[in-house]
CSV table of C-alpha atoms and ligand atoms in Angstrom, one decimal:
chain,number,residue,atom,x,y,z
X,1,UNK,CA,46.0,-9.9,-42.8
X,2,UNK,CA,44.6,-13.3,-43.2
X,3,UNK,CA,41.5,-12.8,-46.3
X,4,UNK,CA,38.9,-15.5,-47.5
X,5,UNK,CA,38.3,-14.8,-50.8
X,6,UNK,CA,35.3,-15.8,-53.1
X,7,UNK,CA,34.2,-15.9,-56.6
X,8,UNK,CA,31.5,-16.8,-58.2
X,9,UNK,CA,31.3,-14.6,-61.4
X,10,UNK,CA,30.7,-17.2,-64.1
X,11,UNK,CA,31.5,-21.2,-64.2
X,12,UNK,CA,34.6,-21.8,-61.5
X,13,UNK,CA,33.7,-21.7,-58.2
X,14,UNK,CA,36.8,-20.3,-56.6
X,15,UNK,CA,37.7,-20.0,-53.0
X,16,UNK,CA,41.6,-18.9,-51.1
X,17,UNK,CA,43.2,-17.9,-47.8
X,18,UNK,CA,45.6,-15.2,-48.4
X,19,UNK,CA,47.9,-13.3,-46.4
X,20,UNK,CA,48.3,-10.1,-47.4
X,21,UNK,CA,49.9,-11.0,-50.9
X,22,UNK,CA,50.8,-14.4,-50.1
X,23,UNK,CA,48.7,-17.5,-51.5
X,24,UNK,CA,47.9,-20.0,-48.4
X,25,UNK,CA,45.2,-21.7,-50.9
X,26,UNK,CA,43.3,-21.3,-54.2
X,27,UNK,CA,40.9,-23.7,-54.4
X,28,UNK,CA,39.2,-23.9,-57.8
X,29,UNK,CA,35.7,-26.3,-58.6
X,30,UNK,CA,35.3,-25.7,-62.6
X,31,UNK,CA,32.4,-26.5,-64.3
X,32,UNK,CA,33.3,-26.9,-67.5
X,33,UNK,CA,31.2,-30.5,-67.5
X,34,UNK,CA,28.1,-29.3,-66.7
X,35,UNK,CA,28.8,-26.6,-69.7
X,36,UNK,CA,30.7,-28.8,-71.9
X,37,UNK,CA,27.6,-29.9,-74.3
X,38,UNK,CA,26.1,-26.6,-74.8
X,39,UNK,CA,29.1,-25.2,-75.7
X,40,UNK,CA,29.1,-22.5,-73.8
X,41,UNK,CA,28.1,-21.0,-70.3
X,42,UNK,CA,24.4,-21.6,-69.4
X,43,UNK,CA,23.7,-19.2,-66.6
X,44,UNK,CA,21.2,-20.9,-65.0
X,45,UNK,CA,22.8,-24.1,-64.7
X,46,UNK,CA,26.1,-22.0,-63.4
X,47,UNK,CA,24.0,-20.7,-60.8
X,48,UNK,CA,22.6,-23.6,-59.4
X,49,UNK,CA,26.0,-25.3,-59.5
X,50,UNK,CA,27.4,-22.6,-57.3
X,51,UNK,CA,24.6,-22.9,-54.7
X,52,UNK,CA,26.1,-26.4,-54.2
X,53,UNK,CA,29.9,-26.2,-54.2
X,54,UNK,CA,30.7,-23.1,-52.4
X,55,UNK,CA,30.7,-23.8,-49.3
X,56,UNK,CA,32.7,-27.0,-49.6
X,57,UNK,CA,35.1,-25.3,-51.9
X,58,UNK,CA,35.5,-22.5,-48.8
X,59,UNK,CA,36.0,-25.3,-46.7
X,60,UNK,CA,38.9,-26.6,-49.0
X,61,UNK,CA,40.8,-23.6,-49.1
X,62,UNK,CA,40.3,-22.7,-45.3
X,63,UNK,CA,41.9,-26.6,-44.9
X,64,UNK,CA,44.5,-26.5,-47.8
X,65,UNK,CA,45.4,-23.1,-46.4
X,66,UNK,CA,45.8,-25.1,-42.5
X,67,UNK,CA,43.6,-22.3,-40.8
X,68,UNK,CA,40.0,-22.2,-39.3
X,69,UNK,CA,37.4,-19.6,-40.0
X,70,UNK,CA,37.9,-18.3,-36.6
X,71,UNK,CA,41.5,-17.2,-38.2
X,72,UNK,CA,40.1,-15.4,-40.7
X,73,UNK,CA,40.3,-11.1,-40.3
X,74,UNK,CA,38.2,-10.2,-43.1
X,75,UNK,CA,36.1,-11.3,-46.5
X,76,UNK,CA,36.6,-10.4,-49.7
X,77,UNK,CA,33.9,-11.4,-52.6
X,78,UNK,CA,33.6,-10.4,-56.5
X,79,UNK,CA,30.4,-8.6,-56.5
X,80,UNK,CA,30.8,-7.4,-59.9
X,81,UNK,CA,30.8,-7.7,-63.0
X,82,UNK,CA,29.2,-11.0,-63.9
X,83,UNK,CA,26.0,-13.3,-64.6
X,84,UNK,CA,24.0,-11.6,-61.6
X,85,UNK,CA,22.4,-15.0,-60.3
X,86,UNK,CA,26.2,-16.4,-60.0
X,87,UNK,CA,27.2,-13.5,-58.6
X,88,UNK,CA,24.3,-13.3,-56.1
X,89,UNK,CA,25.3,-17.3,-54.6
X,90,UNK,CA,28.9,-16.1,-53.8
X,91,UNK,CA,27.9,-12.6,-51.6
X,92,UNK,CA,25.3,-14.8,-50.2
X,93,UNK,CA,27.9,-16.8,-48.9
X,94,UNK,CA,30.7,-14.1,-47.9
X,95,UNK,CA,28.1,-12.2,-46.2
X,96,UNK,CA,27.1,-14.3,-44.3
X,97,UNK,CA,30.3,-15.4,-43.4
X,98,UNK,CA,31.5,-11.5,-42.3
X,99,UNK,CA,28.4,-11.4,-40.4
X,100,UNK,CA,28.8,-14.7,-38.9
X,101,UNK,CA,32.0,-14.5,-37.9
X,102,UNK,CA,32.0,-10.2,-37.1
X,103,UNK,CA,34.8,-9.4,-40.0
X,104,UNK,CA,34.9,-6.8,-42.2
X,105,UNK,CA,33.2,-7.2,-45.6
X,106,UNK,CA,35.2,-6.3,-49.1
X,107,UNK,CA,33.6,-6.1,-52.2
X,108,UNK,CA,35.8,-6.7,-55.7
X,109,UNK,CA,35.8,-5.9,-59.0
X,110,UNK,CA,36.1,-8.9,-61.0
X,111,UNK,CA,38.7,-7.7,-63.7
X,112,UNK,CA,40.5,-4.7,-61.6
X,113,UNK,CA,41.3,-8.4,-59.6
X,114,UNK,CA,42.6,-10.1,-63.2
X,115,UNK,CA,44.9,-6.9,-63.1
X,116,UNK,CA,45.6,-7.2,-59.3
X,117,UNK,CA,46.8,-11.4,-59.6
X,118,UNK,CA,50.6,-10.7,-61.4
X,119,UNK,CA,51.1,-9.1,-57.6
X,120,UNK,CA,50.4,-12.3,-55.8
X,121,UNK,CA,53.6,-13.2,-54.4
X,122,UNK,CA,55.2,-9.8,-55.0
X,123,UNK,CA,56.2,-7.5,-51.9
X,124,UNK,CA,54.5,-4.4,-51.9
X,125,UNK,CA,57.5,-2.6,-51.6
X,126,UNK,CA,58.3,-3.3,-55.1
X,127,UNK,CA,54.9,-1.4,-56.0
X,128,UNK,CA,57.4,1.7,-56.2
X,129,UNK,CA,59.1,0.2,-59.3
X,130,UNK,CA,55.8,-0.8,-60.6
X,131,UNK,CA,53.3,2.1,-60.9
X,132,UNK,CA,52.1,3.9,-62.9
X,133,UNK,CA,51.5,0.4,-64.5
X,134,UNK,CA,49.8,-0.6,-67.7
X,135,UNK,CA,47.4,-3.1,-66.9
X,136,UNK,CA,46.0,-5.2,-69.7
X,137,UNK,CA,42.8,-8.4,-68.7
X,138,UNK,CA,42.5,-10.6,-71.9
X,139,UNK,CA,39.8,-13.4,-70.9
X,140,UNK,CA,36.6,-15.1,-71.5
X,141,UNK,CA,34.6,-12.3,-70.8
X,142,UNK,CA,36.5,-8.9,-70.8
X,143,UNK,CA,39.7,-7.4,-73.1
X,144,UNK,CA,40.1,-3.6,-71.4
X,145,UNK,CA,43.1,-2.0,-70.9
X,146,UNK,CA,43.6,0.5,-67.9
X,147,UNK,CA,46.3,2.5,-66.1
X,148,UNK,CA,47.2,1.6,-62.8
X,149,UNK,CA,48.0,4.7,-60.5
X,150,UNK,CA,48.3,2.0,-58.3
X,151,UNK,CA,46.9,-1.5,-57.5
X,152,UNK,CA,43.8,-0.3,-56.3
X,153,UNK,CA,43.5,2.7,-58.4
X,154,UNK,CA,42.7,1.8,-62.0
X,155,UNK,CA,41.4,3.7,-65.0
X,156,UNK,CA,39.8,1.9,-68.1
X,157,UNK,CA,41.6,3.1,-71.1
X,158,UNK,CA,39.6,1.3,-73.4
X,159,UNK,CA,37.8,-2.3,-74.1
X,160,UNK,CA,36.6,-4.8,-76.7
X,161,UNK,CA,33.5,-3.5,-78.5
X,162,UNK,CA,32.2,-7.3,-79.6
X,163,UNK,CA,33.4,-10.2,-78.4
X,164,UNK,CA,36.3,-10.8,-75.5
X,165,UNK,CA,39.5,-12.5,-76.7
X,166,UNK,CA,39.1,-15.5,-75.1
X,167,UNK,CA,35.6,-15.8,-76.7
X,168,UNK,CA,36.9,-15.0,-79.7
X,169,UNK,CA,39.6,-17.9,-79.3
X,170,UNK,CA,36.6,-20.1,-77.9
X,171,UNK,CA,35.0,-19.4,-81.3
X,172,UNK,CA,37.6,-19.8,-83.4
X,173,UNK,CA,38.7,-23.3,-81.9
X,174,UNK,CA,34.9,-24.7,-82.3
X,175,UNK,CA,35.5,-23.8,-86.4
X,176,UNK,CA,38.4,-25.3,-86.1
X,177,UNK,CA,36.8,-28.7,-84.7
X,178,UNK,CA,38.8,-28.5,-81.2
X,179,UNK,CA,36.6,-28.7,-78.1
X,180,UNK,CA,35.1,-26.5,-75.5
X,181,UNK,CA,36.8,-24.2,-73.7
X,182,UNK,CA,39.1,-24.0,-77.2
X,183,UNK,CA,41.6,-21.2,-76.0
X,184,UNK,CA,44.6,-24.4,-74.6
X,185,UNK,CA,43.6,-26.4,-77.4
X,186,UNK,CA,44.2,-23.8,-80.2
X,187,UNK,CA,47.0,-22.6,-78.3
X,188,UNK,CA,48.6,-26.5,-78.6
X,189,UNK,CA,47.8,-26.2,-82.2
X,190,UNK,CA,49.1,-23.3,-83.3
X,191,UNK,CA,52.7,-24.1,-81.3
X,192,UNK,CA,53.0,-27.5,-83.3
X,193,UNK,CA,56.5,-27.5,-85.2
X,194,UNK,CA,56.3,-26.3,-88.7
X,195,UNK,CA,52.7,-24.4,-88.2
X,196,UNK,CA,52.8,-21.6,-90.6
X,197,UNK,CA,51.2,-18.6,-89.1
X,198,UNK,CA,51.6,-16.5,-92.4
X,199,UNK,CA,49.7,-19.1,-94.6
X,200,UNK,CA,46.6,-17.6,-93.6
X,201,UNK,CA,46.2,-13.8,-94.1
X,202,UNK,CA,43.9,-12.8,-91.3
X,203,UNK,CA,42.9,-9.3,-90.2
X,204,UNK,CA,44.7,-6.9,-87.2
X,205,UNK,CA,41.2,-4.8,-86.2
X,206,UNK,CA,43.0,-1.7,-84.7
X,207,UNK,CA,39.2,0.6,-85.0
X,208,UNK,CA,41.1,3.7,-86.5
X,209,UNK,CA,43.9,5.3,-86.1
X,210,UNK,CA,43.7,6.7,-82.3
X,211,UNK,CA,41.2,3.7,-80.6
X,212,UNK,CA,42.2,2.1,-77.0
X,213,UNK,CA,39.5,-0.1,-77.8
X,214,UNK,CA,39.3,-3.6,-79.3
X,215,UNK,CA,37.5,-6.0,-82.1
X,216,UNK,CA,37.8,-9.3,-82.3
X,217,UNK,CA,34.3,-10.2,-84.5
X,218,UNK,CA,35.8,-9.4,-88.0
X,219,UNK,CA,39.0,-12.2,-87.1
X,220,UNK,CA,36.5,-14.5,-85.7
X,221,UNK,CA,34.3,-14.0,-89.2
X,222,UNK,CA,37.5,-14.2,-91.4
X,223,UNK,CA,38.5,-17.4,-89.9
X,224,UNK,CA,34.6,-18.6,-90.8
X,225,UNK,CA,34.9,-17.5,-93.9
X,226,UNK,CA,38.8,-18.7,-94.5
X,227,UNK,CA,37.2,-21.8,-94.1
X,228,UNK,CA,33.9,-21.8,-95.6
X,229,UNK,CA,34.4,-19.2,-97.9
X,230,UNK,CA,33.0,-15.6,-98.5
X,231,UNK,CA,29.2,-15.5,-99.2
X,232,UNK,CA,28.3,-14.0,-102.7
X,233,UNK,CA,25.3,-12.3,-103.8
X,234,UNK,CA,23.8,-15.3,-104.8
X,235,UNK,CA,23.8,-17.2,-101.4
X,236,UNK,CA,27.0,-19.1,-102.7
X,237,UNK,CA,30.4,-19.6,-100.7
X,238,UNK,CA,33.6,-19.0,-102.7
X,239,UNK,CA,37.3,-19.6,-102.2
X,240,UNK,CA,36.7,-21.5,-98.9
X,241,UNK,CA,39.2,-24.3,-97.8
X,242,UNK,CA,36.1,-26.6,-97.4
X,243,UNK,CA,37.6,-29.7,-95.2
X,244,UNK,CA,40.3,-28.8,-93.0
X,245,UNK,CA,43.2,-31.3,-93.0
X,246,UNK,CA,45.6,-31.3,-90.4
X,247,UNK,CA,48.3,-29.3,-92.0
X,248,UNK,CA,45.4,-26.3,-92.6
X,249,UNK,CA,44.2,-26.6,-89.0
X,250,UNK,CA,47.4,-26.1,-87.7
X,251,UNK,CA,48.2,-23.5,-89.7
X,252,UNK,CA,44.7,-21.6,-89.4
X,253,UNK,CA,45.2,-22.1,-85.1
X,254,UNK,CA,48.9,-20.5,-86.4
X,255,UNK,CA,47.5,-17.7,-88.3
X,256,UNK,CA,44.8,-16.8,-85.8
X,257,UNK,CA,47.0,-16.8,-83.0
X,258,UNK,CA,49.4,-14.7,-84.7
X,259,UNK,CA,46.3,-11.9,-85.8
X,260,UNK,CA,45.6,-12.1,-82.1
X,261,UNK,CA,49.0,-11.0,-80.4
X,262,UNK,CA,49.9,-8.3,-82.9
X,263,UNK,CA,46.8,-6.9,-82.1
X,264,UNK,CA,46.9,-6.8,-78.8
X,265,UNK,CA,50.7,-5.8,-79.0
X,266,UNK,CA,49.8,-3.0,-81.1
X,267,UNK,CA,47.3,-1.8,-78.7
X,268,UNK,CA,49.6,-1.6,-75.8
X,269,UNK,CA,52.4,0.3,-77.6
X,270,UNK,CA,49.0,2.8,-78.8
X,271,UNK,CA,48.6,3.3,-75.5
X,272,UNK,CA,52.2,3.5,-74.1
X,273,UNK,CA,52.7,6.5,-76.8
X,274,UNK,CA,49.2,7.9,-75.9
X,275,UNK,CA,50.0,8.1,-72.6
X,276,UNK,CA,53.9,9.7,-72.9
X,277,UNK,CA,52.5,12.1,-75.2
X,278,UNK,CA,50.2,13.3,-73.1
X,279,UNK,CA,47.3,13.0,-75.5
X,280,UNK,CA,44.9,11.3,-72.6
X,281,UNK,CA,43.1,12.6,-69.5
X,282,UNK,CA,46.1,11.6,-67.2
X,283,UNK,CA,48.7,14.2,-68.7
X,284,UNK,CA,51.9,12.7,-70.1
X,285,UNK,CA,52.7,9.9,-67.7
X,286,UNK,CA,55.8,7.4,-68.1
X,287,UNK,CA,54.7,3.7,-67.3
X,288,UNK,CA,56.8,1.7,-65.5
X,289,UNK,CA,55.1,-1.7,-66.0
X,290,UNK,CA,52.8,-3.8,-67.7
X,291,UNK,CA,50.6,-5.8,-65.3
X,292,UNK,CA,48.5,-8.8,-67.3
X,293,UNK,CA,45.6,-11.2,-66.4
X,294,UNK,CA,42.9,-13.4,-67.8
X,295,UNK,CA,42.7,-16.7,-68.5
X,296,UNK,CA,44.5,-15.7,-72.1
X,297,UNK,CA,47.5,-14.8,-70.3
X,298,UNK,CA,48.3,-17.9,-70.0
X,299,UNK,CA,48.7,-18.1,-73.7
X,300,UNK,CA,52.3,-19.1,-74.7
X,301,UNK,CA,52.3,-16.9,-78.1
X,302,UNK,CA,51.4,-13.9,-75.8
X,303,UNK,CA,53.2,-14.3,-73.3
X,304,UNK,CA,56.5,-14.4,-75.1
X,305,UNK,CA,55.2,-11.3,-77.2
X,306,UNK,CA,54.6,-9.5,-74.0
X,307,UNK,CA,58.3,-10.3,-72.4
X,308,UNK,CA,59.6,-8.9,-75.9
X,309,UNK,CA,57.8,-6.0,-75.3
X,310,UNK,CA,58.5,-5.2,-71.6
X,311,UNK,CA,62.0,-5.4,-72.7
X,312,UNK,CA,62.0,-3.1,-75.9
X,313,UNK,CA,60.1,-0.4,-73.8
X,314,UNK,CA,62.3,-0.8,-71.0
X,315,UNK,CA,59.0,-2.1,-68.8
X,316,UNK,CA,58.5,-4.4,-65.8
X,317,UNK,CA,56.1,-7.6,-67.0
X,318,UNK,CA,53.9,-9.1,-63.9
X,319,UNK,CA,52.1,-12.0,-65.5
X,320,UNK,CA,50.3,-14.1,-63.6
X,321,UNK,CA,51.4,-17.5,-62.6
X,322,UNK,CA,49.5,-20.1,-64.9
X,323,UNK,CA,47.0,-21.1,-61.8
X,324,UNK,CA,46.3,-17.7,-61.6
X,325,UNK,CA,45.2,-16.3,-64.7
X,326,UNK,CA,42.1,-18.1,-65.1
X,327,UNK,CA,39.1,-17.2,-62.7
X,328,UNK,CA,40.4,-17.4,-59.0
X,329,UNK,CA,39.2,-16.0,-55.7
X,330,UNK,CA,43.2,-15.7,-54.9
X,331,UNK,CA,43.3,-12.2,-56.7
X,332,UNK,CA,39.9,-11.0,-55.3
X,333,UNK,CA,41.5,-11.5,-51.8
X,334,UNK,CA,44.2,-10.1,-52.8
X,335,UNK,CA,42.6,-6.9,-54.3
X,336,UNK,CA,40.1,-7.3,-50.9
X,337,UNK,CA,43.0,-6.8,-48.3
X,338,UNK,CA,44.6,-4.2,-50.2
X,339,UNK,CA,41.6,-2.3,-50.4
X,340,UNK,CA,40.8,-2.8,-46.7
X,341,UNK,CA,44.1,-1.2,-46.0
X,342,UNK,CA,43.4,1.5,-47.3
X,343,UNK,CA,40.3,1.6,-45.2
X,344,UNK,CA,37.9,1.1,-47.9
X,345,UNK,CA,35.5,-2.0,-46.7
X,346,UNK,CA,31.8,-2.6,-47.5
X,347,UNK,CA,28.8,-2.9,-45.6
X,348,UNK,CA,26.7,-5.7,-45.5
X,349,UNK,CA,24.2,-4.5,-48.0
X,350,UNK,CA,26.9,-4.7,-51.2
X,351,UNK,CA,24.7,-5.0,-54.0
X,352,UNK,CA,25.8,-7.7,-57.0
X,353,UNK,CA,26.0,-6.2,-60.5
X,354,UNK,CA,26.7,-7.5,-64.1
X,355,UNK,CA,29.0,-4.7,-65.3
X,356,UNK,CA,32.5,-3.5,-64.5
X,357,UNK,CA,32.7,-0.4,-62.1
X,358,UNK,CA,34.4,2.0,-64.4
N,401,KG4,O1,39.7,-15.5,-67.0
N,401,KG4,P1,38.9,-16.7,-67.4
N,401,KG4,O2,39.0,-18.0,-66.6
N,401,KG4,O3,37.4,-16.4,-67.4
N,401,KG4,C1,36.8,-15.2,-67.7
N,401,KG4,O4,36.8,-14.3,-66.7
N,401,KG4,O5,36.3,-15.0,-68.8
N,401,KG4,O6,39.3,-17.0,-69.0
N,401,KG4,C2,38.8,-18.1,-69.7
N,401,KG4,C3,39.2,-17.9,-71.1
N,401,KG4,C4,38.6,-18.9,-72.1
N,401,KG4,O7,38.0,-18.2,-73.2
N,401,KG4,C5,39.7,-19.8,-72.5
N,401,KG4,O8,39.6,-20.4,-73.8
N,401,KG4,C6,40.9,-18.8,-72.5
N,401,KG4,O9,40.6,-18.0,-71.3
N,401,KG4,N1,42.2,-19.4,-72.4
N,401,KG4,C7,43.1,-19.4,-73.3
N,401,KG4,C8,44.3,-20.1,-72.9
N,401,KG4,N2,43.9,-20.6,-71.6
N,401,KG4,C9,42.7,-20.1,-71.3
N,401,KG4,N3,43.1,-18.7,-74.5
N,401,KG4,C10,44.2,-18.9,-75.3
N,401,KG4,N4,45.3,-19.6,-75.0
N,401,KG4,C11,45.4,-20.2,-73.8
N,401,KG4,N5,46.5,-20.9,-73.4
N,402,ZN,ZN1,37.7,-13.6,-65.3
């Protein structure tokens, strides 16, 4: 089934033809300029610069992909979760597209899709080896785990209470004086030969002994304070390393990046046992795979601590391809056709909203 996806959800203005799980395009308008000198994401400029790129960036992907809207069997838009006026420019769009055009409407959840994109390119007959899967977003916005019955069935296990990972590296990356977004830079860094990644000792946050959720604020303040030093009473700052030379920067981006892979690898295995033991709500269930997205998963440390875990548990790994784990509208087609068949379209009155569905 030939599916125009859409998103919108926050600052890339994303659209693809796919074919059932095949990629025919994934076009991808970041706006990481207009952002650049704040720093961060400013909704309302995000918004506005939707309004104006999405439908040329639909028109890309319908050309890249070598098809014309009249091919195109059904719509699939992230509706949810997300800033709600960027949100709100993309199902403007698809909607009027389904209804334009008479094709069914699907509407996707933004980070069940990060889960859905290590399929892309997968035939669904291998689903069978997959499921029950382990699925795992680490991004910008969101760091939940869930376990994947299937690729359209997913249960949140757990999530960050504070900041997301990626923000967390975003953070991080600004302290250490690298630009905006930080996450490549700092990964660059901290892979430089001879970084020391036990020079720094930097807290693993793991919330208690039984927790699927996550923290990242206390590494993100222990790198602050590595560097400025730990306020005292007084409203002094001791023991900080005051000026970072190059040698400490490298080996802080080291350090960091080190804190942020055990944690996350420690949280999986929490869960793995959690879930063989039976201790959760699904009953003791084996998982066959680990299924990763986000824009971190394209981290080098993590991914090459998530291949040494898949093979110590005996796991699959589906990590996305590097194109694909950053915001796309590849997986939300994706997730969109397998949704639709199972028979589970929308109507043309799908509402946007900011937060996750489960
Ligand atoms: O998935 P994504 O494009 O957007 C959200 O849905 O949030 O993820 C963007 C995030 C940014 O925080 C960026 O710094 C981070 O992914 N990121 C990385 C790497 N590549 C992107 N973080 C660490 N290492 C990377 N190689
Ligand atoms: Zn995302």
């Amino acid at each position: 089934m030939l599916v125009l996806g859409i998103e919108t959800s926050c600052d890339e203005t994303a659209a693809a033809v796919v074919d059932d799980r095949s990629v025919r395009s994934n076009v991808i308008a970041s706006q990481m300029q207009v952002h650049a000198e704040y720093g961060g994401v400013v909704p309302e400029l995000a918004s506005r610069a939707h309004a104006e790129r999405v439908l040329p960036v639909v028109e890309s992907a319908l050309r890249e992909a070598g098809v014309r809207v009249e091919a195109i069997e059904a719509v699939a838009v992230g509706h949810r979760p997300g800033l709600i006026g960027c949100l709100l420019v993309g199902l403007s769009a698809a909607k009027a597209i389904a209804w334009a055009r008479g094709v069914p409407l699907v509407g996707v959840d933004h980070v069940h899709a990060h889960v859905f994109s290590g399929l892309l390119g997968t035939d669904p007959s291998e689903d069978r080896s997959l499921f029950p899967a382990l699925g795992l977003v680490v991004s910008g916005g969101h760091t939940s785990m869930f376990l994947c019955a299937g690729p359209t069935r997913v249960h949140r296990l757990g999530g960050t209470i504070d900041d997301a990972v990626g923000e967390a590296y975003d953070k991080a990356a600004t302290m250490l004086g690298l630009g905006y977004p930080g996450g490549p830079m700092l990964d660059r860094l901290a892979q430089q030969p001879g970084a020391d990644a036990a020079r720094f000792e930097l807290p693993t946050s793991m919330l208690g002994p039984t927790s699927l959720d996550f923290s990242f604020s206390g590494l993100k303040t222990a790198v602050l304070y590595t560097i400025r030093g730990v306020p005292t009473r007084d409203g002094r700052f001791e023991r900080g390393i005051g000026e970072l030379d190059d040698r400490a920067r490298r080996d802080l981006a080291a350090s960091f990046q080190a804190a942020v892979v055990r944690t996350i690898v420690r949280k999986l295995e929490r869960a793995l046992d959690q879930l063989a033991s039976g201790e959760l709500d699904a009953g003791p269930t084996r998982v066959r795979s680990l299924l990763v997205g986000g824009g971190v998963s394209a981290n080098s440390a993590l991914r090459a601590a998530l291949a040494d875990l898949a093979t110590r548990r005996g796991l699959a790994l589906r990590l996305p391809a590097m194109e694909l784990c950053v915001d796309n509208a590849a997986m939300i087609a994706g997730l969109g056709c397998a949704l639709l068949i199972e028979g589970r379209p929308s109507d043309l009155s799908l509402r946007a909203s900011p937060s996750a569905s489960v």
